Coordinates of C-alpha atoms in Angstrom, one line a residue:
M29 CA 189.6 -69.9 -162.1
R30 CA 188.3 -71.2 -165.3
P31 CA 185.1 -69.6 -166.4
L32 CA 181.6 -70.9 -166.8
V33 CA 180.2 -70.9 -170.1
V34 CA 176.8 -69.7 -170.5
V35 CA 174.7 -71.7 -173.2
A36 CA 171.8 -70.4 -174.9
A37 CA 168.8 -72.8 -174.8
L38 CA 168.1 -72.2 -178.3
L39 CA 171.5 -73.6 -179.5
T40 CA 172.8 -77.1 -179.9
A41 CA 175.8 -78.4 -178.0
L42 CA 177.2 -79.2 -181.2
A43 CA 175.5 -78.9 -184.4
V44 CA 175.7 -81.9 -186.8
P45 CA 175.7 -82.0 -190.9
T46 CA 172.1 -81.1 -191.7
Q47 CA 170.1 -81.1 -194.8
A48 CA 166.9 -78.7 -194.6
T49 CA 163.8 -80.3 -195.9
A50 CA 161.2 -78.4 -194.1
A51 CA 162.6 -74.6 -195.2
S52 CA 162.6 -74.7 -199.3
P53 CA 164.4 -71.5 -200.6
P54 CA 162.2 -68.3 -201.2
I55 CA 160.8 -67.7 -204.4
E56 CA 163.1 -65.5 -206.6
P57 CA 161.4 -62.4 -206.7
A58 CA 161.6 -62.2 -202.8
D59 CA 165.2 -63.0 -203.0
V60 CA 165.7 -60.2 -205.5
Q61 CA 164.0 -57.8 -203.3
A62 CA 165.8 -58.7 -200.5
S63 CA 169.1 -58.2 -202.2
R64 CA 168.1 -54.9 -203.7
A65 CA 167.3 -53.9 -200.1
F66 CA 170.7 -55.0 -198.9
M67 CA 172.5 -52.9 -201.7
T68 CA 170.4 -50.0 -201.2
E69 CA 171.1 -49.9 -197.5
F70 CA 175.1 -50.1 -198.3
G71 CA 174.9 -47.4 -200.9
V72 CA 174.9 -49.4 -204.1
A73 CA 173.7 -47.5 -207.1
P74 CA 170.3 -48.9 -208.8
E75 CA 172.1 -49.2 -212.2
V76 CA 175.1 -51.2 -210.6
Q77 CA 172.4 -53.4 -208.8
D78 CA 170.6 -54.1 -212.2
R79 CA 173.9 -55.5 -213.4
L80 CA 174.9 -57.7 -210.4
L81 CA 171.4 -58.8 -210.3
N82 CA 171.3 -59.9 -213.8
K83 CA 174.4 -61.7 -213.7
G84 CA 173.3 -63.7 -210.4
L85 CA 169.8 -64.5 -212.1
A86 CA 171.9 -65.8 -215.1
G87 CA 173.8 -68.4 -212.6
G88 CA 176.8 -66.2 -212.3
L89 CA 178.9 -64.8 -209.6
N90 CA 179.8 -61.2 -208.8
D91 CA 183.4 -60.5 -207.7
A92 CA 182.2 -60.4 -204.0
D93 CA 181.3 -64.3 -204.1
V94 CA 184.6 -65.2 -206.1
R95 CA 187.0 -67.0 -204.0
G96 CA 190.4 -65.3 -204.0
A97 CA 188.9 -62.0 -205.5
K98 CA 190.4 -58.9 -203.8
P99 CA 188.6 -55.8 -202.8
V100 CA 189.5 -52.4 -203.8
S101 CA 188.3 -50.8 -200.6
V102 CA 187.4 -52.2 -197.2
T103 CA 185.6 -49.9 -194.8
N104 CA 184.4 -50.6 -190.7
E105 CA 181.4 -49.1 -189.1
A106 CA 178.8 -49.8 -186.7
R107 CA 175.1 -50.3 -187.9
G108 CA 172.0 -51.4 -186.2
G109 CA 174.0 -53.1 -183.1
S110 CA 176.3 -54.7 -185.2
A111 CA 179.9 -53.9 -186.2
V112 CA 180.3 -54.4 -190.2
T113 CA 183.3 -54.5 -192.4
I114 CA 182.1 -53.7 -195.9
S115 CA 184.2 -54.9 -198.8
T116 CA 183.6 -53.3 -202.2
Y117 CA 185.0 -55.0 -205.2
A118 CA 186.0 -53.9 -208.8
D119 CA 182.6 -54.7 -210.5
G120 CA 180.7 -52.7 -207.9
S121 CA 179.6 -55.9 -205.7
I122 CA 180.0 -55.9 -201.9
G123 CA 180.4 -58.3 -199.1
V124 CA 179.3 -57.5 -195.6
V125 CA 180.8 -59.4 -192.6
E126 CA 178.5 -58.5 -189.5
R127 CA 179.6 -59.0 -186.2
E128 CA 176.8 -58.4 -183.6
L129 CA 177.8 -56.4 -180.7
P130 CA 176.8 -57.9 -177.6
R131 CA 174.9 -56.4 -174.8
V132 CA 176.7 -56.5 -171.4
V133 CA 175.0 -58.2 -168.8
K134 CA 176.2 -58.0 -165.1
P135 CA 176.7 -61.5 -163.5
G136 CA 173.7 -62.6 -161.6
G137 CA 171.9 -59.6 -163.0
A138 CA 169.8 -61.7 -165.5
T139 CA 169.0 -65.1 -166.4
T140 CA 169.8 -66.5 -170.1
F141 CA 165.9 -66.3 -170.8
S142 CA 165.3 -62.5 -169.8
V143 CA 167.9 -60.9 -172.6
T144 CA 167.4 -61.3 -176.1
G145 CA 170.3 -61.2 -178.8
C146 CA 173.9 -61.4 -178.2
R147 CA 175.3 -60.9 -174.5
V148 CA 178.1 -61.3 -172.6
V149 CA 178.7 -61.8 -169.0
G150 CA 182.4 -61.2 -167.9
G151 CA 184.8 -61.3 -164.9
S152 CA 188.3 -60.7 -164.1
G153 CA 190.3 -62.1 -167.1
W154 CA 187.2 -63.7 -168.8
A155 CA 184.1 -63.0 -171.0
S156 CA 181.5 -65.5 -172.2
Y157 CA 179.4 -64.6 -175.3
T158 CA 175.8 -66.0 -175.5
N159 CA 173.7 -66.4 -178.8
C160 CA 175.7 -64.0 -181.0
K161 CA 175.1 -63.9 -184.5
V162 CA 177.6 -64.7 -187.6
H163 CA 176.3 -63.3 -190.7
Y164 CA 177.7 -62.7 -194.2
R165 CA 175.8 -60.9 -197.2
T166 CA 176.7 -60.2 -200.6
T167 CA 174.7 -59.1 -203.8
I168 CA 173.9 -63.1 -204.5
F169 CA 173.9 -64.6 -201.0
S170 CA 172.9 -64.1 -197.3
Y171 CA 173.7 -66.5 -194.6
G172 CA 174.9 -67.3 -191.0
F173 CA 174.5 -68.9 -187.8
Y174 CA 174.6 -68.1 -184.1
A175 CA 177.2 -69.1 -181.5
N176 CA 178.4 -69.3 -177.9
F177 CA 181.7 -68.9 -177.1
T178 CA 184.4 -67.5 -174.4
T179 CA 187.5 -65.7 -174.3
T180 CA 189.9 -65.6 -171.4
T181 CA 193.4 -64.3 -170.8
S182 CA 194.9 -68.0 -171.3
W183 CA 192.6 -69.6 -173.8
D184 CA 189.5 -69.3 -175.9
S185 CA 187.1 -71.8 -176.7
I186 CA 183.5 -72.2 -178.8
S187 CA 181.1 -74.2 -176.8
S188 CA 178.0 -74.5 -179.2
V189 CA 176.7 -73.2 -182.5
G190 CA 173.3 -73.4 -184.0
S191 CA 170.3 -71.7 -185.6
P192 CA 171.8 -71.3 -189.2
F193 CA 169.8 -69.1 -191.4
F194 CA 169.5 -68.5 -195.3
T195 CA 167.9 -65.5 -196.2
Y196 CA 168.4 -65.0 -199.9
A197 CA 170.3 -66.7 -202.9
V198 CA 169.8 -64.9 -206.2
G199 CA 169.8 -67.2 -209.0
H200 CA 170.9 -70.3 -206.9
N201 CA 168.8 -72.6 -204.8
Y202 CA 169.9 -73.7 -201.4
E203 CA 170.7 -77.9 -201.3
S204 CA 172.4 -78.6 -197.9
H205 CA 174.5 -77.2 -195.4
Q206 CA 177.0 -78.3 -192.5
L207 CA 177.3 -76.5 -189.3
R208 CA 180.2 -77.9 -187.0
I209 CA 182.5 -76.8 -184.7
L210 CA 185.9 -77.5 -186.3
K211 CA 188.3 -76.8 -183.2
G212 CA 186.7 -76.2 -179.6
V213 CA 189.5 -74.7 -177.8
E214 CA 192.3 -72.6 -179.1
S215 CA 196.0 -73.8 -179.2
A216 CA 199.3 -72.2 -179.4
S217 CA 199.3 -72.2 -183.1
E218 CA 195.3 -72.1 -184.0
P219 CA 192.2 -70.3 -182.8
A220 CA 189.2 -72.1 -181.9
H221 CA 186.9 -72.1 -185.1
A222 CA 183.5 -73.2 -186.2
E223 CA 182.1 -73.1 -189.8
L224 CA 178.8 -72.9 -191.8
A225 CA 179.3 -74.6 -195.4
I226 CA 176.5 -74.4 -197.5
I227 CA 176.0 -75.9 -201.2
Y228 CA 173.8 -74.1 -203.5
N229 CA 172.6 -75.4 -206.9
V230 CA 172.6 -73.1 -209.8
A231 CA 169.1 -72.3 -210.7
A232 CA 169.5 -70.8 -214.2
G233 CA 169.2 -74.2 -216.0
I234 CA 173.0 -74.2 -216.7
G235 CA 173.3 -76.7 -214.0
G236 CA 176.4 -77.0 -211.4
Q237 CA 176.8 -76.2 -207.6
V238 CA 178.5 -73.7 -205.6
T239 CA 180.0 -73.9 -202.1
K240 CA 179.9 -70.9 -199.7
G241 CA 180.7 -70.4 -196.1
V242 CA 181.4 -68.3 -193.0
R243 CA 183.3 -69.2 -189.9
L244 CA 183.9 -67.8 -186.6
K245 CA 187.2 -67.7 -185.2
V246 CA 188.1 -67.3 -181.3
G247 CA 191.7 -66.7 -180.0
G248 CA 194.2 -64.5 -178.4
N249 CA 191.2 -63.0 -176.4
Q250 CA 189.2 -61.6 -179.4
Y251 CA 186.9 -63.1 -182.1
W252 CA 186.3 -62.3 -185.8
Q253 CA 184.7 -64.0 -188.8
E254 CA 185.8 -65.1 -192.1
N255 CA 184.1 -66.0 -195.3
S256 CA 184.4 -67.9 -198.5

């Protein structure tokens, strides 16, 4: 029997291209403070933090934000209810992909309103994930969204995405974003996937824009994240 997909009330059935008008970017000092807290949490030395932040404030990108840059090390660990993958680059910058660990809910044991955060209901050969966070952070940017998806022994799917968030952007101002499901159901050659794509303006007076993003992919009875 095909699984029933649980859909969180806070998420839209399918997000459409959106430009934020109510949420202006936070002031630069708050962004720097948030970035420092992130780097301190993951062990970046204060002098390295200064160098990385100064580059970001000047409108530059650290290695963690350069498309195609290869990390010198990658580690995996659990922190605060999430599984995180920490990539460290040659200049000392880091990129952290966070996959929220779901809370298991027994079928019929709770409604979608009685449990907060990412949760999963499963049965024989299937699992339905609700309100799970997709989050990517670097020394300059922090952004993500929430998603509902289902894994089965035969096919996987993404039912909805929503609630995008933009925590900080050092030296860059948020311009617009597009959050969409690019492929709702996996095929034999490709997983289901959804993407948050964001445009930032360089705020250091030198002009230009930067496009960043994070993707959720669901296929082969598992799920993972990618960033760009």
